Amino acid sequence: MKKSTSPMKLSNKAYVFKWKAAIMLIITFSFLQSCDEDIPSIKSLPILAPTKVDETAGNWKTVLNINASSISLPTAEAISSAAYQAELAELVSLSTNRTASQTNTTNYWAAGAVVRWNEIARALVAKYNIAPIVGAPANPNKPFSNPPFAARAYALLSVAQYDALVTSWKFKYQINRPAPASTNASINLLTPETTLPSFPSEHAVVAEASRKVLEFLFPAEKEYLQKLADENKNSRKWAGANTQSDLDAGTSLGSQVATLVINRAKTDRMSQAGSQTTFIDYFNIARIAESDRWISLELPYRPPMLPLYGKVKPWYDSVSAFAALPPAPPSLSSSEFKNALQEVRKIADERTREQWRIADFWADGAGTYTPPGHWNLIAQELIIESKWSEVRSARAFSLMNRAVMDAGILCWYSKYQYYLPRPSQLDPAIKTATGIPNFPSYTSGHASFSGAAATLLAYLFPTQANRLLNQADEAAVSRLYGGIHYRFDNDRGKECGAKIGQLAVAWAQADGAN
């Protein structure tokens, strides 16, 4: 009888090559100077031709409860005006005389501004995902984009994109300026024809909102990000898809919404997350017997990573979120704990090639997108396959990344509340298959992030639900296979993440997009 293939193994086959290829691209990215990079050469994607334009998206619920009346835009000239006719004439000239380089750049951005800026964010996270030198003073221009930082970065970016796009859709259908090519047939349109009103430009909205948020997070990339934003906007003129006034309005709107998102970020308590002087008292670490406390295994000694990240402001309802906190782990003296530690040791002693593969595939360590970025890549593949509009794509990223960040907040709260030692701290004979993270064991960050992401994505993409949930299972157990987590770390983390994912599902069910 032929042996069947496990569902978890099947779940990753479609992604193994893409993920490994992406890692190679990221490695290349990391060694280049930002200002010299040619991002359009990184990856070829199909030109976006949405199956529907989501005409009612202007009525969807925004994350920051943005009132469109508080957003000011330049006046949209009538299509019969001399000023607008001059803009159309410019598009005729640009689209008729488009160079090969301009065509390539236009095709790159035509894959979708939301998807492309998410890729850019992942590349920046990978570039800065290198631990600083021990003892070196913090450099705000070179942040350490560890998993909690990355989860927050993806959330801030996707919220800015989503809220700005929902607001832009409201203006689009209020002003109702038709796409340029439907007004002037001489425009040599490079992108698919659309019934979506053009003012303000959705690409300019996303470009400016993304540029501004990413510059806030990665200040040293200011010139590079401005170059990309300008290129994104210019590509719409080369395509014949937007006039300069469409782009100016989109830039204004994107900037205003990004400012609101950045203002929230400045007050979300992330600036206090790295405090090494207050977490001991806040979590009352002294209550834990010294022999039962986690210790850093890094040499030279490095302070624990972001011990107060658990106090950062969540995106979903905080009362409901913290109701999902996991229970206490088993006592170190209990038979349950001893059995769990023995299981880690047994796997480390007898690790199979398949367990090595799984541990490596989900490791997402230094120089990568991080675990939250891995799930952004998975979401991107599903979004592209579904041919969603820009606003619906942004909604998916926003729902997922807020859930992933909130799951990380609860995970980090549990880590420092219980201060549980890593398996190899208690049994130095355990040989790990991946790096030992510099923070306590309970619960698993990978499992928490994955439980949240998979639960939300399974709701958005129901035909892929089994595969997504299997991937979350595999991501969680990969940490056991790696020798750095107990099974209960993974199980409780995944359960907590799934509860946060359900909060995201409830938000999605009430946001008006269904």
Coordinates of C-alpha atoms in Angstrom, one line a residue:
M1 CA 0.0 0.0 0.0
K2 CA 1.4 3.4 -1.0
K3 CA 2.3 5.6 2.0
S4 CA 0.3 8.8 2.1
T5 CA 1.9 12.2 2.4
S6 CA 1.3 14.2 5.6
P7 CA -1.0 17.2 5.2
M8 CA 1.6 19.5 6.9
K9 CA 4.2 18.5 4.4
L10 CA 1.9 19.2 1.6
S11 CA 1.0 22.6 3.0
N12 CA 4.5 23.9 2.5
K13 CA 5.4 22.4 -0.9
A14 CA 3.9 25.3 -2.8
Y15 CA 5.9 27.8 -0.7
V16 CA 9.3 26.2 -0.2
F17 CA 10.9 27.3 -3.5
K18 CA 9.3 30.8 -3.3
W19 CA 10.5 31.3 0.3
K20 CA 14.0 30.2 -0.4
A21 CA 14.2 32.3 -3.5
A22 CA 12.9 35.3 -1.5
I23 CA 15.6 34.7 1.1
M24 CA 18.3 34.9 -1.6
L25 CA 16.8 38.1 -2.8
I26 CA 16.8 39.5 0.7
I27 CA 20.4 38.6 1.2
T28 CA 21.2 40.5 -2.0
F29 CA 19.2 43.4 -0.7
S30 CA 21.0 43.5 2.6
F31 CA 24.4 44.0 1.0
L32 CA 23.3 46.9 -1.3
Q33 CA 23.1 50.5 -0.5
S34 CA 19.5 51.6 -0.5
C35 CA 19.9 54.6 -2.8
D36 CA 21.5 52.3 -5.5
E37 CA 18.9 49.5 -5.5
D38 CA 16.7 48.8 -8.4
I39 CA 13.6 47.4 -6.6
P40 CA 11.7 46.7 -9.8
S41 CA 14.2 44.0 -10.7
I42 CA 13.5 42.0 -7.5
K43 CA 10.5 40.0 -8.5
S44 CA 8.1 39.7 -11.4
L45 CA 4.4 39.6 -10.6
P46 CA 1.3 39.7 -12.8
I47 CA -0.3 43.0 -13.6
L48 CA -3.3 43.5 -11.3
A49 CA -6.6 43.2 -13.0
P50 CA -9.1 43.1 -10.1
T51 CA -12.1 40.9 -10.5
K52 CA -14.2 43.8 -8.9
V53 CA -13.4 47.4 -8.0
D54 CA -15.3 47.3 -4.6
E55 CA -17.5 50.4 -5.4
T56 CA -18.8 50.6 -1.8
A57 CA -15.4 50.4 -0.1
G58 CA -15.7 54.1 0.9
N59 CA -18.3 53.0 3.5
W60 CA -16.1 50.3 5.1
K61 CA -15.1 50.8 8.7
T62 CA -11.6 52.3 9.2
V63 CA -9.2 51.4 11.9
L64 CA -8.7 54.9 13.2
N65 CA -12.3 56.0 12.6
I66 CA -11.3 58.5 10.0
N67 CA -13.9 61.2 9.1
A68 CA -13.5 62.0 5.5
S69 CA -14.7 65.6 6.2
S70 CA -11.5 66.1 8.2
I71 CA -9.3 65.3 5.1
S72 CA -8.6 68.2 2.7
L73 CA -7.9 67.6 -0.9
P74 CA -7.0 69.9 -3.9
T75 CA -9.9 70.8 -6.0
A76 CA -10.7 68.4 -8.9
E77 CA -11.0 70.4 -12.1
A78 CA -13.8 69.5 -14.4
I79 CA -12.9 67.1 -17.2
S80 CA -13.9 69.8 -19.7
S81 CA -11.6 72.4 -18.2
A82 CA -8.5 73.6 -20.1
A83 CA -6.3 72.5 -17.1
Y84 CA -7.6 68.9 -17.2
Q85 CA -7.4 68.7 -21.0
A86 CA -3.7 69.8 -20.7
E87 CA -3.1 67.0 -18.2
L88 CA -4.7 64.5 -20.7
A89 CA -2.5 65.8 -23.4
E90 CA 0.5 65.1 -21.2
L91 CA -0.6 61.5 -20.7
V92 CA -1.0 61.1 -24.5
S93 CA 2.6 62.3 -25.0
L94 CA 4.0 60.2 -22.1
S95 CA 2.2 57.0 -23.0
T96 CA 3.0 57.3 -26.7
N97 CA 6.7 57.9 -26.1
R98 CA 7.2 55.5 -23.2
T99 CA 10.7 54.1 -23.0
A100 CA 11.5 50.4 -22.4
S101 CA 12.8 51.3 -18.9
Q102 CA 9.6 53.2 -18.1
T103 CA 7.5 50.2 -19.4
N104 CA 9.4 47.9 -17.1
T105 CA 9.0 50.2 -14.1
T106 CA 5.3 50.6 -14.8
N107 CA 4.7 46.9 -15.1
Y108 CA 6.5 46.4 -11.7
W109 CA 4.2 48.8 -9.9
A110 CA 1.1 47.6 -11.9
A111 CA 1.3 44.4 -9.9
G112 CA -0.4 46.5 -7.1
A113 CA 0.9 49.3 -4.9
V114 CA -0.2 47.5 -1.7
V115 CA 1.6 44.3 -2.5
R116 CA 4.8 46.1 -3.7
W117 CA 5.0 48.3 -0.6
N118 CA 4.5 45.3 1.6
E119 CA 7.4 43.6 -0.2
I120 CA 9.5 46.8 0.3
A121 CA 8.7 46.7 4.0
R122 CA 9.7 43.1 4.3
A123 CA 13.0 43.8 2.6
L124 CA 13.7 46.6 5.0
V125 CA 12.8 44.4 8.0
A126 CA 15.2 41.8 6.7
K127 CA 18.0 44.4 6.2
Y128 CA 17.7 45.7 9.7
N129 CA 17.0 42.3 11.4
I130 CA 20.5 42.1 12.8
A131 CA 21.1 42.4 16.6
P132 CA 23.2 45.4 17.5
I133 CA 26.7 45.0 19.0
V134 CA 26.5 44.3 22.8
G135 CA 26.9 47.5 24.8
A136 CA 26.5 49.8 21.8
P137 CA 24.1 52.7 22.4
A138 CA 20.8 52.6 20.6
N139 CA 20.8 54.1 17.2
P140 CA 17.3 55.4 16.2
N141 CA 18.5 55.5 12.5
K142 CA 19.3 51.8 12.7
P143 CA 16.5 50.0 14.5
F144 CA 16.8 46.3 15.3
S145 CA 13.8 44.9 13.4
N146 CA 13.3 41.8 15.6
P147 CA 10.0 40.0 15.4
P148 CA 8.0 42.4 17.8
F149 CA 9.4 45.4 16.0
A150 CA 8.5 43.8 12.6
A151 CA 5.0 42.9 13.7
R152 CA 4.4 46.5 14.7
A153 CA 6.0 47.8 11.4
Y154 CA 3.7 45.6 9.3
A155 CA 0.7 46.6 11.3
L156 CA 1.4 50.3 11.1
L157 CA 2.1 50.1 7.3
S158 CA -1.1 48.1 6.5
V159 CA -3.3 50.3 8.7
A160 CA -2.1 53.4 7.0
Q161 CA -2.6 51.8 3.6
Y162 CA -6.1 50.5 4.4
D163 CA -7.5 53.6 6.1
A164 CA -6.1 55.8 3.4
L165 CA -7.6 53.7 0.6
V166 CA -11.0 53.4 2.2
T167 CA -11.0 57.2 2.5
S168 CA -9.8 57.6 -1.1
W169 CA -12.7 55.3 -2.3
K170 CA -15.2 57.6 -0.6
F171 CA -13.7 60.6 -2.5
K172 CA -13.4 58.7 -5.7
Y173 CA -17.2 58.1 -5.9
Q174 CA -18.1 61.5 -4.6
I175 CA -16.0 63.3 -7.2
N176 CA -16.5 60.5 -9.8
R177 CA -13.8 61.6 -12.3
P178 CA -13.6 58.9 -14.9
A179 CA -10.3 57.2 -15.8
P180 CA -8.2 59.3 -18.2
A181 CA -8.3 56.7 -21.0
S182 CA -12.1 56.7 -21.0
T183 CA -12.1 60.4 -21.7
N184 CA -9.2 60.5 -24.3
A185 CA -8.9 57.5 -26.6
S186 CA -5.5 58.6 -27.7
I187 CA -3.9 57.5 -24.4
N188 CA -1.8 54.4 -25.0
L189 CA -2.9 52.6 -21.8
L190 CA -0.5 50.0 -20.4
T191 CA -2.6 48.8 -17.6
P192 CA -6.1 47.2 -17.8
E193 CA -9.1 49.4 -18.4
T194 CA -11.1 50.2 -15.3
T195 CA -14.4 51.8 -14.2
L196 CA -12.8 52.9 -11.0
P197 CA -12.8 56.8 -10.7
S198 CA -9.3 58.2 -10.9
F199 CA -9.3 61.1 -8.4
P200 CA -7.5 60.6 -6.0
S201 CA -5.1 58.1 -7.4
E202 CA -5.0 54.9 -5.3
H203 CA -1.4 54.3 -6.2
A204 CA -0.4 57.8 -4.9
V205 CA -2.4 57.3 -1.8
V206 CA -0.5 54.0 -1.0
A207 CA 2.9 55.3 -2.1
E208 CA 2.7 58.4 0.1
A209 CA 1.2 56.7 3.2
S210 CA 3.7 53.8 2.9
R211 CA 6.7 56.2 2.3
K212 CA 5.8 58.3 5.3
V213 CA 5.2 55.3 7.7
L214 CA 8.3 53.4 6.6
E215 CA 10.4 56.6 6.9
F216 CA 9.2 56.9 10.5
L217 CA 10.3 53.3 11.2
F218 CA 13.5 53.4 9.1
P219 CA 14.8 57.0 9.2
A220 CA 18.0 56.3 7.4
E221 CA 16.0 55.1 4.3
K222 CA 14.4 58.5 3.7
E223 CA 16.0 59.3 0.3
Y224 CA 15.5 55.7 -0.9
L225 CA 11.8 55.6 0.1
Q226 CA 11.2 59.0 -1.5
K227 CA 12.8 57.7 -4.7
L228 CA 10.4 54.7 -4.7
A229 CA 7.4 56.8 -4.0
D230 CA 8.2 59.1 -6.8
E231 CA 8.7 56.2 -9.1
N232 CA 5.4 54.6 -8.1
K233 CA 3.5 57.8 -8.8
N234 CA 5.4 58.5 -12.1
S235 CA 4.6 54.9 -13.3
R236 CA 0.9 55.9 -13.3
K237 CA 1.5 58.7 -15.8
W238 CA 3.7 56.5 -17.9
A239 CA 0.9 53.9 -17.9
G240 CA -1.7 56.5 -18.9
A241 CA -3.7 55.7 -15.8
N242 CA -3.6 58.9 -13.7
T243 CA -3.1 62.6 -14.3
Q244 CA -0.9 64.8 -12.2
S245 CA -3.9 66.2 -10.3
D246 CA -5.0 62.6 -9.5
L247 CA -1.6 61.9 -8.1
D248 CA -1.4 65.2 -6.2
A249 CA -4.7 64.5 -4.5
G250 CA -3.6 60.9 -3.6
T251 CA -0.3 62.2 -2.2
S252 CA -2.1 64.7 0.0
L253 CA -4.6 62.1 1.3
G254 CA -2.0 59.5 1.9
S255 CA 0.2 61.9 3.8
Q256 CA -2.7 63.1 6.1
V257 CA -3.7 59.5 7.0
A258 CA 0.0 58.5 7.6
T259 CA 0.3 61.3 10.0
L260 CA -2.6 60.0 12.0
V261 CA -1.1 56.5 12.1
I262 CA 2.3 57.9 13.1
N263 CA 0.7 59.9 15.9
R264 CA -0.8 56.7 17.2
A265 CA 2.5 55.0 17.0
K266 CA 4.2 57.7 19.1
T267 CA 1.8 57.0 21.9
D268 CA 1.5 53.2 21.8
R269 CA 4.2 52.7 24.5
M270 CA 6.6 51.0 22.1
S271 CA 9.2 53.5 23.2
Q272 CA 9.2 52.0 26.7
A273 CA 9.2 48.3 25.6
G274 CA 13.0 48.0 25.8
S275 CA 13.3 49.3 29.4
Q276 CA 15.7 47.1 31.4
T277 CA 15.1 48.8 34.7
T278 CA 11.4 48.5 35.3
F279 CA 10.3 45.1 34.1
I280 CA 11.8 43.2 37.0
D281 CA 9.5 45.1 39.4
Y282 CA 6.5 45.3 37.0
F283 CA 6.4 41.5 36.6
N284 CA 7.6 40.9 40.2
I285 CA 10.3 38.5 39.0
A286 CA 11.6 38.2 42.6
R287 CA 8.6 36.0 43.4
I288 CA 10.1 33.3 41.2
A289 CA 12.8 31.1 42.8
E290 CA 16.2 32.1 41.3
S291 CA 16.8 28.5 40.2
D292 CA 13.6 28.6 38.2
R293 CA 14.2 31.9 36.4
W294 CA 15.1 32.3 32.7
I295 CA 18.6 33.5 32.1
S296 CA 20.2 34.8 28.9
L297 CA 22.4 32.2 27.2
E298 CA 24.1 34.8 25.0
L299 CA 27.9 35.4 25.3
P300 CA 28.7 38.2 25.9
Y301 CA 25.6 38.8 28.0
R302 CA 22.9 40.7 26.2
P303 CA 19.9 42.1 28.0
P304 CA 16.5 40.4 27.2
M305 CA 14.7 41.6 24.2
L306 CA 11.9 44.1 24.7
P307 CA 10.8 43.0 28.1
L308 CA 7.9 45.5 28.2
Y309 CA 6.5 44.8 24.7
G310 CA 3.6 43.2 26.5
K311 CA 2.5 46.7 27.6
V312 CA 2.3 48.0 24.0
K313 CA -1.1 49.2 23.0
P314 CA -3.0 46.5 21.1
W315 CA -5.1 47.2 18.0
Y316 CA -8.2 45.1 18.8
D317 CA -10.2 45.6 22.0
S318 CA -7.7 45.4 24.8
V319 CA -10.1 43.8 27.4
S320 CA -11.0 41.0 24.9
A321 CA -7.4 40.6 23.9
F322 CA -6.0 40.2 27.4
A323 CA -8.8 37.8 28.2
A324 CA -7.0 35.5 25.8
L325 CA -3.8 35.4 28.0
P326 CA -2.7 31.8 28.4
P327 CA -2.7 30.0 31.8
A328 CA 0.4 29.5 33.8
P329 CA 2.9 26.9 32.5
P330 CA 3.4 23.7 34.5
S331 CA 5.6 24.0 37.5
L332 CA 9.2 23.0 36.9
S333 CA 8.9 20.3 39.6
S334 CA 5.8 18.8 38.0
S335 CA 5.8 15.5 36.1
E336 CA 4.1 17.4 33.2
F337 CA 7.1 19.7 32.9
K338 CA 9.7 17.0 33.3
N339 CA 8.0 14.9 30.6
A340 CA 8.0 18.0 28.3
L341 CA 11.7 18.6 28.9
Q342 CA 12.4 15.0 28.2
E343 CA 10.5 15.2 24.9
V344 CA 12.7 18.1 23.8
R345 CA 15.8 16.1 24.7
K346 CA 14.6 13.0 22.9
I347 CA 13.9 15.0 19.7
A348 CA 17.2 16.7 19.9
D349 CA 19.0 13.4 20.2
E350 CA 17.0 11.7 17.4
R351 CA 16.1 14.6 15.1
T352 CA 15.0 13.4 11.7
R353 CA 15.8 15.0 8.4
E354 CA 12.1 16.1 8.1
Q355 CA 12.2 17.6 11.5
W356 CA 15.4 19.5 10.5
R357 CA 13.7 20.7 7.4
I358 CA 10.6 22.0 9.2
A359 CA 12.8 23.7 11.9
D360 CA 14.8 25.4 9.2
F361 CA 11.8 26.4 7.0
W362 CA 10.1 28.2 9.8
A363 CA 13.2 29.5 11.6
D364 CA 12.9 33.1 10.2
G365 CA 16.0 34.3 12.1
A366 CA 18.5 37.1 11.6
G367 CA 18.5 38.7 8.1
T368 CA 14.9 37.5 7.3
Y369 CA 11.4 39.0 7.1
T370 CA 10.8 37.4 10.7
P371 CA 7.9 35.1 11.4
P372 CA 5.3 37.9 10.9
G373 CA 6.9 38.7 7.5
H374 CA 6.7 35.0 6.6
W375 CA 2.9 35.2 7.1
N376 CA 2.8 38.4 5.0
L377 CA 4.4 36.5 2.2
I378 CA 1.8 33.7 2.5
A379 CA -1.0 36.3 2.5
Q380 CA 0.5 38.1 -0.5
E381 CA 0.4 34.8 -2.5
L382 CA -3.3 34.4 -1.7
I383 CA -4.2 38.0 -2.4
I384 CA -2.5 37.9 -5.8
E385 CA -4.2 34.6 -6.7
S386 CA -7.5 36.1 -5.7
K387 CA -7.0 39.2 -7.9
W388 CA -8.3 41.5 -5.2
S389 CA -8.6 45.3 -5.5
E390 CA -6.1 47.5 -3.8
V391 CA -8.5 48.4 -1.0
R392 CA -9.5 44.8 -0.4
S393 CA -5.8 43.7 -0.4
A394 CA -5.0 46.4 2.1
R395 CA -7.9 45.2 4.3
A396 CA -6.5 41.7 4.4
F397 CA -3.0 42.9 5.4
S398 CA -4.5 45.2 8.0
L399 CA -6.7 42.6 9.6
M400 CA -3.9 40.0 9.7
N401 CA -1.1 42.3 10.8
R402 CA -3.1 43.8 13.7
A403 CA -3.9 40.3 14.9
V404 CA -0.3 39.2 14.5
M405 CA 1.0 42.2 16.5
D406 CA -1.7 41.7 19.3
A407 CA -0.8 38.0 19.5
G408 CA 2.8 39.1 19.9
I409 CA 1.9 41.5 22.7
L410 CA 0.2 38.8 24.7
C411 CA 3.0 36.3 24.0
W412 CA 5.6 38.8 25.3
Y413 CA 3.5 39.6 28.4
S414 CA 3.4 35.9 29.2
K415 CA 7.1 35.5 28.5
Y416 CA 8.1 38.0 31.2
Q417 CA 5.2 37.2 33.5
Y418 CA 6.3 33.6 33.9
Y419 CA 10.1 34.0 33.0
L420 CA 10.3 30.3 32.1
P421 CA 13.8 28.9 31.3
R422 CA 14.5 27.6 27.8
P423 CA 14.9 23.8 27.5
S424 CA 18.7 24.0 26.9
Q425 CA 19.1 26.2 30.0
L426 CA 17.8 23.3 32.1
D427 CA 19.4 20.5 30.1
P428 CA 22.6 21.8 28.4
A429 CA 22.9 18.5 26.5
I430 CA 20.0 19.6 24.3
K431 CA 21.5 20.4 20.9
T432 CA 19.3 23.0 19.2
A433 CA 18.7 23.1 15.4
T434 CA 18.2 26.9 15.4
G435 CA 19.4 29.9 17.3
I436 CA 18.2 30.3 20.9
P437 CA 16.2 33.5 21.2
N438 CA 17.2 36.0 23.9
F439 CA 13.9 36.0 25.9
P440 CA 12.0 33.5 28.1
S441 CA 10.3 30.4 26.7
Y442 CA 6.6 30.5 27.5
T443 CA 4.8 31.0 25.2
S444 CA 6.2 30.6 21.7
G445 CA 6.2 33.7 19.5
H446 CA 6.2 31.7 16.3
A447 CA 3.1 29.7 17.5
S448 CA 1.4 32.9 18.6
F449 CA 2.0 34.8 15.4
S450 CA 1.0 31.8 13.3
G451 CA -2.2 31.0 15.2
A452 CA -3.4 34.6 14.7
A453 CA -2.4 34.9 11.1
A454 CA -3.8 31.5 10.0
T455 CA -7.1 32.0 11.8
L456 CA -7.7 35.3 10.1
L457 CA -6.5 34.1 6.7
A458 CA -8.6 30.9 6.9
Y459 CA -11.7 33.2 7.3
L460 CA -10.7 35.4 4.3
F461 CA -9.7 32.4 2.1
P462 CA -12.0 29.6 3.2
T463 CA -10.9 27.2 0.4
Q464 CA -7.4 27.4 1.8
A465 CA -8.4 27.1 5.4
N466 CA -7.1 23.5 6.0
R467 CA -3.7 24.3 4.4
L468 CA -3.3 27.5 6.4
L469 CA -4.2 25.9 9.7
N470 CA -1.8 23.0 8.9
Q471 CA 0.9 25.6 8.3
A472 CA 0.3 27.2 11.6
D473 CA 0.5 23.8 13.3
E474 CA 3.8 23.2 11.5
A475 CA 5.2 26.6 12.4
A476 CA 4.4 25.9 16.0
V477 CA 5.9 22.4 16.2
S478 CA 9.0 23.6 14.3
R479 CA 10.2 25.2 17.6
L480 CA 9.9 21.9 19.4
Y481 CA 11.9 20.3 16.6
G482 CA 14.4 23.1 16.9
G483 CA 15.0 22.3 20.5
I484 CA 14.1 25.7 21.8
H485 CA 10.5 25.3 23.0
Y486 CA 8.5 22.8 25.0
R487 CA 5.4 21.4 23.3
F488 CA 3.1 23.3 25.8
D489 CA 4.9 26.6 24.8
N490 CA 3.7 26.0 21.2
D491 CA 0.2 24.7 22.1
R492 CA -0.7 27.5 24.4
G493 CA 0.9 30.1 22.1
K494 CA -1.1 28.9 19.1
E495 CA -4.3 28.8 21.1
C496 CA -3.8 32.4 22.3
G497 CA -3.0 33.5 18.8
A498 CA -6.1 31.8 17.4
K499 CA -8.2 33.7 20.0
I500 CA -6.7 37.0 18.8
G501 CA -7.4 35.8 15.2
Q502 CA -11.0 35.4 16.1
L503 CA -11.1 39.0 17.3
A504 CA -9.9 40.0 13.9
V505 CA -12.5 37.8 12.2
A506 CA -15.2 39.5 14.3
W507 CA -13.9 42.9 13.2
A508 CA -13.9 41.8 9.6
Q509 CA -17.5 40.5 9.9
A510 CA -18.6 44.0 11.0
D511 CA -16.5 46.3 8.8
G512 CA -18.9 46.4 5.9
A513 CA -16.7 44.7 3.4
N514 CA -18.6 41.4 3.1

